[in-house]
Amino acid sequence: MAKRLLGKEVTAALNEKIKAQVAELQGKGVNPTLCIIRVGENESDISYERGATKRCETLGVACEKILLPADVSQEELLSVIDKVNKDPQIHGVLLFRPLPKHLNQSVIENALDPAKDVDCMTDGSMSGVFTGKNVGFPPCTPQACMEILDYYGIDCTGKKAVVVGRSLVVGKPAAMMLIKKNATVTVCHTKTVDMPSVVKEADIVIVAAGRAGVVDASYVAPGQTIIDVGINVNAEGKLCGDVAFDEVEPIVDAITPVPGGVGSVTTSVLVGHVVEAAARTLA
Amino acid sequence: MAKRLLGKEVTAALNEKIKAQVAELQGKGVNPTLCIIRVGENESDISYERGATKRCETLGVACEKILLPADVSQEELLSVIDKVNKDPQIHGVLLFRPLPKHLNQSVIENALDPAKDVDCMTDGSMSGVFTGKNVGFPPCTPQACMEILDYYGIDCTGKKAVVVGRSLVVGKPAAMMLIKKNATVTVCHTKTVDMPSVVKEADIVIVAAGRAGVVDASYVAPGQTIIDVGINVNAEGKLCGDVAFDEVEPIVDAITPVPGGVGSVTTSVLVGHVVEAAARTLA
């Protein structure tokens, strides 16, 4: 049976660190604060907001909310962002995307001060992931994958890592982070020929294909570590990942479940970024 | 015998396109202009400057030079950059790096208007390479590699590509460009275990290791296309690449020589960026 890489264990360790950092900041008169900006009433936004709010509470981080109607104008939203940029009490900002179609997403994303960009939506943060410079913050989901590898002591140096998916939110940044951790990294995607044979070669696989059950038994081999970023709903209405867990689990060495894997770590990574952003204001 | 991928053929085709674009812009009253800023008297800077100046002349692009002493102050250099940013007659800027140690390179690099950043030195341009957004310009050397693949009709879709080297100037951007061209891309580096076996698997190999003769016969296989980015001087004082050409050439399908390969394309890519920057001012 493969070792389960459990989000809750990683999160517990992260939370201890975050709580200690919050206490230290509060001792210096700084109260780490996240501002959530939500446009409209998208269900998955509301669900993520609920999780983030709860996690903030648990960790002693303040959480402000700015709720805007789905038909908010570009000017109005930009002026809200300008206000949070200037507000020294707000350290990190989470703006749910995609935004409604009438808004220019790229302009709005880049209006945010990179120093408060805890969810990697500005070009500045993106360049930080690519260059390895300390600009902004990396996206929370691929960082959650790295936190899992770190927590379970899975050293990447010299290992073959394969990333399935080339999105800007997960695939590409995960590849950059794995390169930084000294893995030999291959990026696969929909145009990859004979993906099973490529994935089978890897020691570490990060799956962010965005489709249920893409990675089945034909993709995997003994000894592998599988990190499943997917969140899908299957025919029976149950949450599942991009990996066919029941087939893959008996073959590999270690695997994250869905739910209970990467997703549960992401919120703590986000709150950790807020606290780190607050700490940087003192530096 | 492997097909030689010759820089001069690629450059000739690029130059035709650039000249036509220059003529069109001049017809509209726009005179594409590159500004070269050089700090100090570094020999390799002067040599590159000579090549760029000549290429500009050939292609009808104006070239201004600002030469500053090696002990120029940060303020002075920043004020020069501010001036060129504001000058509507200057469309592209080339600043040689690395800068002398007393200057804060990152601050200076990011002072340049990304619209004039024809050599990818700002974080904005870097994020453009990573995100695929049309911000600034990609670095000239990896783009020269792509121009060679395009010119010789080497389709990347579904092919296995291996990049040797993870630098910010070549390796990482080349990987991003190859992913965009739908290749399955692997990045190797000094921590890669058994690099020959990884490189042997590839259809297309871009070598940017920065060391003469790293890729020898043990790395390659029949059918491969090898692009050699290296520029080194060997024991006999002759220019050579990162690939052991005499060993590798008889095995593979196609290969760039050094000199006469990637390096000779780079200058035209740079001048092409200046012309494109000028064209964007009309958009």
XYZ file of C-alpha atoms in Angstrom:
566
model
C 0.000 0.000 0.000
C 1.303 3.430 -0.914
C 2.095 5.926 1.779
C -0.652 8.566 1.979
C 0.666 12.121 1.807
C -1.955 13.820 3.927
C -2.770 17.487 3.608
C -3.826 17.716 7.229
C -0.382 16.681 8.498
C 1.341 19.248 6.296
C -1.187 21.901 7.235
C -0.759 21.220 10.960
C 2.988 21.784 10.677
C 2.534 24.927 8.554
C -0.072 26.284 10.955
C 2.274 25.947 13.928
C 4.880 28.035 12.113
C 2.310 30.615 11.014
C 0.846 30.970 14.515
C 4.290 31.589 15.977
C 4.995 34.228 13.343
C 1.626 35.919 13.989
C 2.336 36.061 17.723
C 5.728 37.611 17.057
C 4.240 40.234 14.712
C 1.446 41.079 17.120
C 4.092 41.596 19.800
C 5.549 44.238 17.491
C 2.147 45.883 17.020
C 1.473 44.423 13.557
C -1.832 42.656 12.996
C -1.558 40.585 9.795
C -4.650 41.224 7.673
C -6.026 39.622 4.524
C -8.501 41.511 2.366
C -10.754 39.359 0.182
C -12.298 41.089 -2.819
C -15.125 39.129 -4.374
C -17.026 40.224 -7.497
C -20.398 38.517 -7.843
C -21.720 35.357 -6.218
C -19.825 32.513 -7.855
C -20.299 29.377 -5.753
C -16.724 28.131 -5.889
C -15.478 31.610 -4.915
C -17.815 31.624 -1.920
C -16.667 28.148 -0.921
C -12.977 29.109 -1.106
C -13.757 32.331 0.778
C -15.395 30.330 3.560
C -12.299 28.138 3.882
C -9.897 31.074 3.842
C -11.940 33.021 6.399
C -12.002 30.065 8.748
C -8.283 29.424 8.341
C -7.540 33.100 9.065
C -9.591 32.907 12.243
C -7.803 29.757 13.402
C -4.433 31.361 12.826
C -5.162 34.762 14.338
C -5.055 36.626 11.027
C -7.642 39.346 10.459
C -9.823 39.037 7.369
C -11.682 41.900 5.724
C -14.138 41.418 2.896
C -15.112 43.674 0.056
C -18.082 42.286 -1.850
C -18.913 43.884 -5.188
C -21.818 43.273 -7.559
C -21.188 41.190 -10.709
C -21.773 44.321 -12.825
C -19.200 46.478 -10.984
C -17.445 48.856 -13.359
C -13.758 48.645 -14.166
C -13.194 52.116 -12.634
C -14.939 51.152 -9.431
C -12.934 47.940 -9.034
C -9.672 49.764 -9.812
C -10.466 52.386 -7.202
C -11.101 49.638 -4.631
C -7.701 48.122 -5.468
C -6.064 51.532 -5.214
C -7.593 51.935 -1.754
C -6.319 48.564 -0.485
C -2.896 49.246 -2.011
C -2.664 52.422 0.081
C -4.113 50.943 3.275
C -1.176 50.089 5.593
C -3.488 47.877 7.714
C -3.981 45.452 4.792
C -1.034 43.142 4.069
C -2.404 40.711 1.517
C -5.207 40.767 -1.048
C -7.124 37.868 -2.560
C -9.221 38.752 -5.622
C -11.259 35.916 -7.097
C -10.850 35.234 -10.785
C -11.869 34.794 -13.515
C -13.612 38.167 -13.357
C -16.834 38.896 -15.269
C -16.168 39.319 -18.984
C -16.800 43.081 -19.130
C -13.726 43.708 -16.955
C -10.152 43.838 -18.334
C -8.644 41.132 -16.143
C -5.001 41.813 -16.997
C -5.258 45.527 -16.179
C -7.022 44.790 -12.914
C -4.592 42.060 -11.873
C -1.612 44.318 -12.410
C -3.159 47.210 -10.516
C -2.440 45.392 -7.256
C 0.754 46.244 -5.372
C 2.997 43.136 -5.850
C 3.948 43.394 -2.173
C 0.303 42.517 -1.313
C -0.093 39.961 -4.094
C -0.415 36.842 -1.916
C -2.045 34.785 -4.694
C 0.373 35.532 -7.585
C -1.926 37.477 -9.854
C 0.452 40.261 -10.933
C 3.094 39.980 -13.646
C 5.611 40.972 -10.964
C 4.844 37.880 -8.867
C 4.871 35.727 -12.006
C 8.325 36.992 -12.937
C 9.436 36.202 -9.381
C 8.485 32.535 -9.861
C 10.328 32.443 -13.168
C 13.462 34.320 -12.154
C 13.688 33.025 -8.594
C 13.798 36.623 -7.344
C 11.928 37.493 -4.181
C 9.167 39.500 -5.916
C 5.617 39.044 -4.626
C 4.505 35.494 -3.824
C 4.274 32.253 -5.825
C 0.853 30.795 -6.630
C -0.563 28.908 -3.636
C -1.380 25.569 -5.294
C 2.062 24.664 -6.686
C 3.616 25.937 -3.475
C 1.304 23.605 -1.552
C 2.756 20.737 -3.647
C 6.272 21.783 -2.627
C 5.224 22.020 1.038
C 3.987 18.421 0.836
C 7.276 17.228 -0.676
C 9.234 19.131 1.978
C 7.129 17.941 4.896
C 7.521 14.284 3.914
C 11.246 14.721 3.319
C 11.084 13.900 -0.391
C 14.329 15.302 -1.738
C 14.085 16.458 -5.367
C 17.800 16.865 -6.142
C 18.758 14.803 -9.175
C 15.298 13.184 -9.309
C 13.227 13.006 -12.456
C 10.049 15.041 -11.993
C 7.208 15.191 -14.484
C 4.535 17.878 -14.404
C 1.320 17.030 -16.248
C -0.228 20.322 -17.361
C 1.236 23.633 -18.521
C -1.172 26.150 -17.006
C 0.050 29.422 -15.586
C -1.648 28.685 -12.277
C -0.099 25.279 -11.616
C 1.903 23.520 -14.340
C 4.457 26.143 -15.341
C 5.141 27.497 -11.827
C 5.364 23.944 -10.424
C 7.992 23.178 -13.081
C 10.004 26.271 -12.112
C 9.812 25.369 -8.415
C 10.983 21.812 -9.102
C 13.896 23.102 -11.200
C 14.846 25.330 -8.258
C 14.766 22.198 -6.069
C 17.316 20.640 -8.466
C 14.999 18.107 -10.101
C 15.329 17.250 -13.798
C 11.907 18.455 -14.881
C 9.719 17.456 -17.821
C 6.495 19.277 -18.673
C 3.783 17.209 -20.411
C 0.524 18.516 -21.850
C -2.253 17.709 -24.287
C 0.156 17.638 -27.246
C 2.538 15.173 -25.585
C 2.905 11.935 -27.536
C 2.687 8.699 -25.493
C 2.301 10.441 -22.151
C 2.167 7.178 -20.149
C 5.730 6.306 -21.134
C 6.951 9.794 -20.181
C 5.191 9.806 -16.808
C 6.379 6.268 -16.036
C 10.001 7.469 -16.154
C 9.511 9.948 -13.314
C 10.371 9.673 -9.647
C 7.976 12.489 -8.751
C 4.790 13.326 -10.680
C 2.665 16.435 -10.225
C -0.663 16.038 -11.981
C -2.551 19.195 -12.903
C -4.377 18.065 -16.001
C -7.786 19.403 -14.963
C -9.626 16.240 -15.927
C -10.724 13.321 -13.716
C -8.808 10.062 -13.960
C -6.327 11.163 -16.661
C -3.449 9.382 -14.933
C -4.336 5.692 -14.597
C -2.371 2.510 -13.926
C -0.751 2.636 -17.372
C 1.076 5.875 -16.411
C 2.741 4.793 -13.187
C 5.468 2.549 -11.820
C 6.668 1.300 -8.446
C 8.752 3.781 -6.471
C 6.943 6.907 -7.635
C 5.551 9.798 -5.603
C 2.287 11.155 -7.040
C 0.926 14.602 -6.165
C -2.613 15.089 -7.480
C -3.675 18.719 -7.915
C -6.996 17.916 -9.607
C -10.353 18.691 -8.050
C -13.219 17.210 -10.050
C -16.662 15.838 -9.327
C -17.218 12.291 -10.600
C -20.375 10.642 -11.985
C -21.507 9.746 -8.457
C -21.186 13.380 -7.414
C -18.098 12.729 -5.304
C -14.903 14.818 -5.275
C -11.997 13.180 -7.098
C -8.577 14.094 -8.468
C -6.940 13.834 -11.891
C -5.431 10.504 -10.849
C -7.441 7.259 -10.893
C -6.632 6.696 -7.218
C -7.892 3.121 -6.796
C -5.830 1.873 -9.742
C -2.702 3.914 -9.085
C -2.409 3.656 -5.328
C -1.489 -0.073 -5.212
C 1.406 0.494 -7.647
C 3.208 3.622 -6.441
C 5.181 4.467 -3.296
C 3.370 7.575 -2.097
C 0.282 9.511 -3.180
C -1.891 12.432 -2.130
C -5.613 11.648 -1.764
C -8.374 13.904 -3.138
C -9.954 15.299 -1.067
C -7.484 15.600 1.792
C -4.337 16.268 -0.227
C -3.068 19.391 -1.982
C -6.312 21.382 -1.734
C -6.311 21.363 2.042
C -2.776 22.792 2.185
C -3.473 25.676 -0.212
C -5.418 27.799 2.277
C -2.637 27.671 4.854
C -0.116 28.625 2.177
C -2.289 31.649 1.339
C -2.557 32.730 4.975
C 1.183 32.132 5.379
C 1.773 34.570 2.519
C -0.328 37.217 4.273
C 1.752 36.827 7.431
C 4.986 36.913 5.419
C 3.757 40.074 3.629
C 3.098 41.651 7.036
C 6.578 40.616 8.229
C 8.176 42.177 5.136
C 6.665 45.568 6.053
C 8.963 45.546 9.100
C 12.072 44.575 7.135
C 26.623 13.845 -42.571
C 24.279 15.960 -40.521
C 22.487 18.882 -42.089
C 24.140 22.160 -41.043
C 21.679 24.686 -39.592
C 23.400 27.857 -40.696
C 22.909 31.146 -38.923
C 23.596 33.118 -42.087
C 20.632 31.546 -43.911
C 18.280 32.290 -41.013
C 19.679 35.793 -40.661
C 19.260 36.508 -44.378
C 15.576 35.599 -44.175
C 15.073 37.615 -40.979
C 16.879 40.610 -42.467
C 14.577 40.665 -45.498
C 11.549 40.856 -43.220
C 13.140 43.514 -41.026
C 14.137 45.689 -43.982
C 10.610 45.604 -45.366
C 9.218 46.576 -41.958
C 11.738 49.437 -41.653
C 10.761 50.763 -45.086
C 7.095 50.654 -44.131
C 7.732 52.492 -40.857
C 9.907 55.137 -42.513
C 7.057 55.678 -44.973
C 4.932 56.540 -41.961
C 7.573 58.929 -40.621
C 8.945 56.580 -37.956
C 12.695 56.016 -37.863
C 13.376 52.884 -35.755
C 16.181 53.683 -33.324
C 18.237 51.579 -30.931
C 20.038 53.196 -28.017
C 23.046 51.293 -26.663
C 24.095 52.153 -23.128
C 27.528 50.858 -22.218
C 29.118 51.238 -18.780
C 32.898 50.836 -18.848
C 35.141 49.219 -21.459
C 34.459 45.483 -21.210
C 35.853 43.785 -24.324
C 32.957 41.426 -24.961
C 30.510 44.342 -24.603
C 32.482 46.329 -27.174
C 32.566 43.355 -29.515
C 28.793 42.813 -29.272
C 28.267 46.562 -29.691
C 30.297 46.502 -32.887
C 28.147 43.675 -34.286
C 24.883 45.344 -33.300
C 25.946 48.707 -34.743
C 26.877 47.110 -38.047
C 23.633 45.111 -38.214
C 21.617 48.277 -37.492
C 23.403 50.077 -40.352
C 22.742 47.197 -42.773
C 19.066 47.176 -41.869
C 18.461 50.922 -41.876
C 17.938 51.187 -38.137
C 19.442 54.189 -36.366
C 21.816 53.490 -33.473
C 22.669 55.951 -30.720
C 25.318 55.289 -28.112
C 25.624 56.460 -24.551
C 29.006 55.562 -23.086
C 29.444 55.919 -19.351
C 32.548 55.504 -17.182
C 32.895 52.282 -15.127
C 32.480 54.334 -11.929
C 29.211 55.997 -12.993
C 26.894 56.505 -10.014
C 23.569 54.724 -9.649
C 21.737 58.077 -9.776
C 23.488 59.116 -12.949
C 22.700 55.823 -14.716
C 19.080 55.944 -13.550
C 18.717 59.466 -14.878
C 20.102 58.350 -18.266
C 17.513 55.546 -18.329
C 14.779 57.991 -17.376
C 15.816 60.194 -20.275
C 15.734 57.383 -22.853
C 12.393 56.183 -21.451
C 10.929 59.622 -22.164
C 12.577 60.104 -25.551
C 9.993 59.246 -28.246
C 12.788 58.986 -30.865
C 14.281 55.947 -29.081
C 12.377 52.668 -29.539
C 14.669 50.082 -28.030
C 17.440 50.102 -25.433
C 20.362 47.705 -24.999
C 22.205 48.006 -21.689
C 25.211 45.719 -21.258
C 25.319 43.571 -18.153
C 26.617 42.495 -15.755
C 27.040 46.029 -14.442
C 29.937 47.035 -12.161
C 29.412 45.731 -8.627
C 28.696 49.111 -6.995
C 25.464 49.417 -9.001
C 22.171 47.755 -7.974
C 21.565 45.769 -11.129
C 17.975 44.738 -10.383
C 16.861 48.324 -9.667
C 18.545 49.579 -12.827
C 17.152 46.802 -15.022
C 13.622 47.481 -13.892
C 13.922 51.229 -14.396
C 13.670 50.703 -18.155
C 10.258 51.042 -19.798
C 9.289 47.420 -20.719
C 8.057 48.749 -24.094
C 11.707 49.584 -24.928
C 13.157 46.462 -23.326
C 14.396 44.760 -26.529
C 16.823 42.491 -24.625
C 14.508 41.160 -21.872
C 16.144 42.742 -18.862
C 13.006 43.872 -16.964
C 10.822 41.661 -14.783
C 7.946 42.677 -17.066
C 9.594 41.122 -20.125
C 10.538 38.060 -18.084
C 6.930 37.582 -16.994
C 5.914 37.893 -20.656
C 8.120 34.914 -21.558
C 6.670 32.917 -18.691
C 3.017 33.809 -19.123
C 2.999 33.997 -22.914
C 1.549 37.525 -22.689
C 2.777 40.147 -25.120
C 4.785 42.150 -22.549
C 8.170 43.510 -23.634
C 10.401 41.163 -25.662
C 11.877 37.696 -25.058
C 15.635 37.318 -24.623
C 17.407 37.347 -28.005
C 19.447 34.139 -27.713
C 16.636 31.633 -27.042
C 14.520 33.431 -29.615
C 17.358 32.986 -32.115
C 17.131 29.221 -31.419
C 13.407 29.291 -32.219
C 14.053 31.286 -35.405
C 16.459 28.551 -36.525
C 13.891 25.802 -35.837
C 11.214 27.794 -37.682
C 13.398 28.634 -40.663
C 14.367 24.996 -41.209
C 10.760 23.859 -40.777
C 11.465 21.761 -37.680
C 8.029 21.323 -36.128
C 8.115 20.975 -32.335
C 4.554 19.752 -31.723
C 4.585 16.476 -29.817
C 8.377 16.239 -30.069
C 10.621 15.584 -27.091
C 12.846 18.592 -26.485
C 15.641 18.724 -23.942
C 17.208 21.981 -22.774
C 20.638 21.644 -21.167
C 21.032 24.562 -18.752
C 18.592 26.448 -16.515
C 19.862 30.008 -16.755
C 17.496 32.933 -16.876
C 19.107 34.171 -20.070
C 18.785 30.985 -22.125
C 17.716 27.741 -20.447
C 14.486 28.710 -18.713
C 13.129 30.997 -21.459
C 14.042 28.422 -24.133
C 12.045 25.827 -22.184
C 9.029 28.157 -22.029
C 9.251 28.892 -25.755
C 9.447 25.177 -26.589
C 6.410 24.448 -24.383
C 4.536 27.168 -26.285
C 5.541 25.377 -29.499
C 3.860 22.243 -28.094
C 7.013 20.235 -27.406
C 7.273 17.960 -24.365
C 10.135 19.749 -22.645
C 12.745 18.509 -20.176
C 15.193 20.854 -18.447
C 18.566 19.339 -17.458
C 21.262 21.015 -15.396
C 24.327 20.349 -13.279
C 22.314 18.308 -10.754
C 20.811 16.028 -13.405
C 21.726 12.386 -12.887
C 22.895 10.469 -16.003
C 22.417 13.387 -18.379
C 23.523 11.423 -21.459
C 20.556 9.064 -21.163
C 18.148 11.993 -20.764
C 19.548 13.922 -23.736
C 19.605 10.776 -25.896
C 15.802 10.513 -25.583
C 15.208 13.911 -27.197
C 14.225 14.801 -30.754
C 15.452 18.383 -30.311
C 18.275 19.444 -27.977
C 19.164 23.010 -27.039
C 22.533 23.127 -25.326
C 23.274 26.118 -23.120
C 25.591 24.585 -20.577
C 28.228 27.297 -20.751
C 31.133 24.846 -20.963
C 33.009 23.598 -24.047
C 32.361 20.057 -25.216
C 29.855 19.096 -22.498
C 27.651 17.263 -24.987
C 29.732 14.545 -26.645
C 28.962 11.400 -28.652
C 27.629 9.625 -25.555
C 24.727 12.129 -25.327
C 23.313 11.887 -28.818
C 21.446 9.552 -31.141
C 20.506 9.366 -34.823
C 17.566 11.549 -35.839
C 18.260 14.391 -33.425
C 18.419 18.137 -34.066
C 21.107 19.863 -31.979
C 21.135 23.611 -31.346
C 24.363 24.739 -29.688
C 24.148 28.043 -27.802
C 27.644 27.833 -26.307
C 30.412 30.257 -27.192
C 33.748 29.213 -25.722
C 37.395 29.512 -26.654
C 39.247 26.186 -26.821
C 42.843 25.334 -25.947
C 43.977 26.316 -29.453
C 42.334 29.719 -29.034
C 39.517 28.907 -31.452
C 35.802 29.601 -30.907
C 33.788 26.498 -30.077
C 30.372 25.580 -28.716
C 29.165 23.448 -25.806
C 28.829 20.486 -28.169
C 31.836 18.376 -29.241
C 31.006 19.046 -32.873
C 33.401 16.590 -34.550
C 32.098 13.669 -32.477
C 28.431 14.581 -32.543
C 27.965 15.731 -36.118
C 28.394 12.268 -37.731
C 25.657 10.808 -35.484
C 22.793 13.342 -35.526
C 20.438 14.596 -38.234
C 20.981 18.356 -37.986
C 23.287 20.643 -36.008
C 24.243 24.296 -35.672
C 27.971 25.039 -36.040
C 29.874 27.383 -33.707
C 30.719 29.940 -34.947
C 28.101 30.451 -37.640
C 25.070 29.154 -35.770
C 22.929 30.708 -33.027
C 25.256 33.606 -32.246
C 25.018 35.080 -35.706
C 21.202 35.146 -35.551
C 21.027 36.923 -32.194
C 21.939 40.372 -33.481
C 19.214 40.310 -36.122
C 16.693 39.217 -33.490
C 17.745 42.223 -31.399
C 17.375 44.658 -34.286
C 14.047 43.003 -35.175
C 12.850 43.775 -31.635
C 13.771 47.443 -32.070
C 11.741 47.608 -35.271
C 8.821 45.801 -33.653
C 8.990 48.219 -30.686
C 8.830 51.104 -33.158
C 5.853 49.493 -34.915
C 4.027 49.077 -31.600
C 4.187 52.840 -31.011
C 1.854 53.210 -33.996
C -0.594 50.542 -32.806
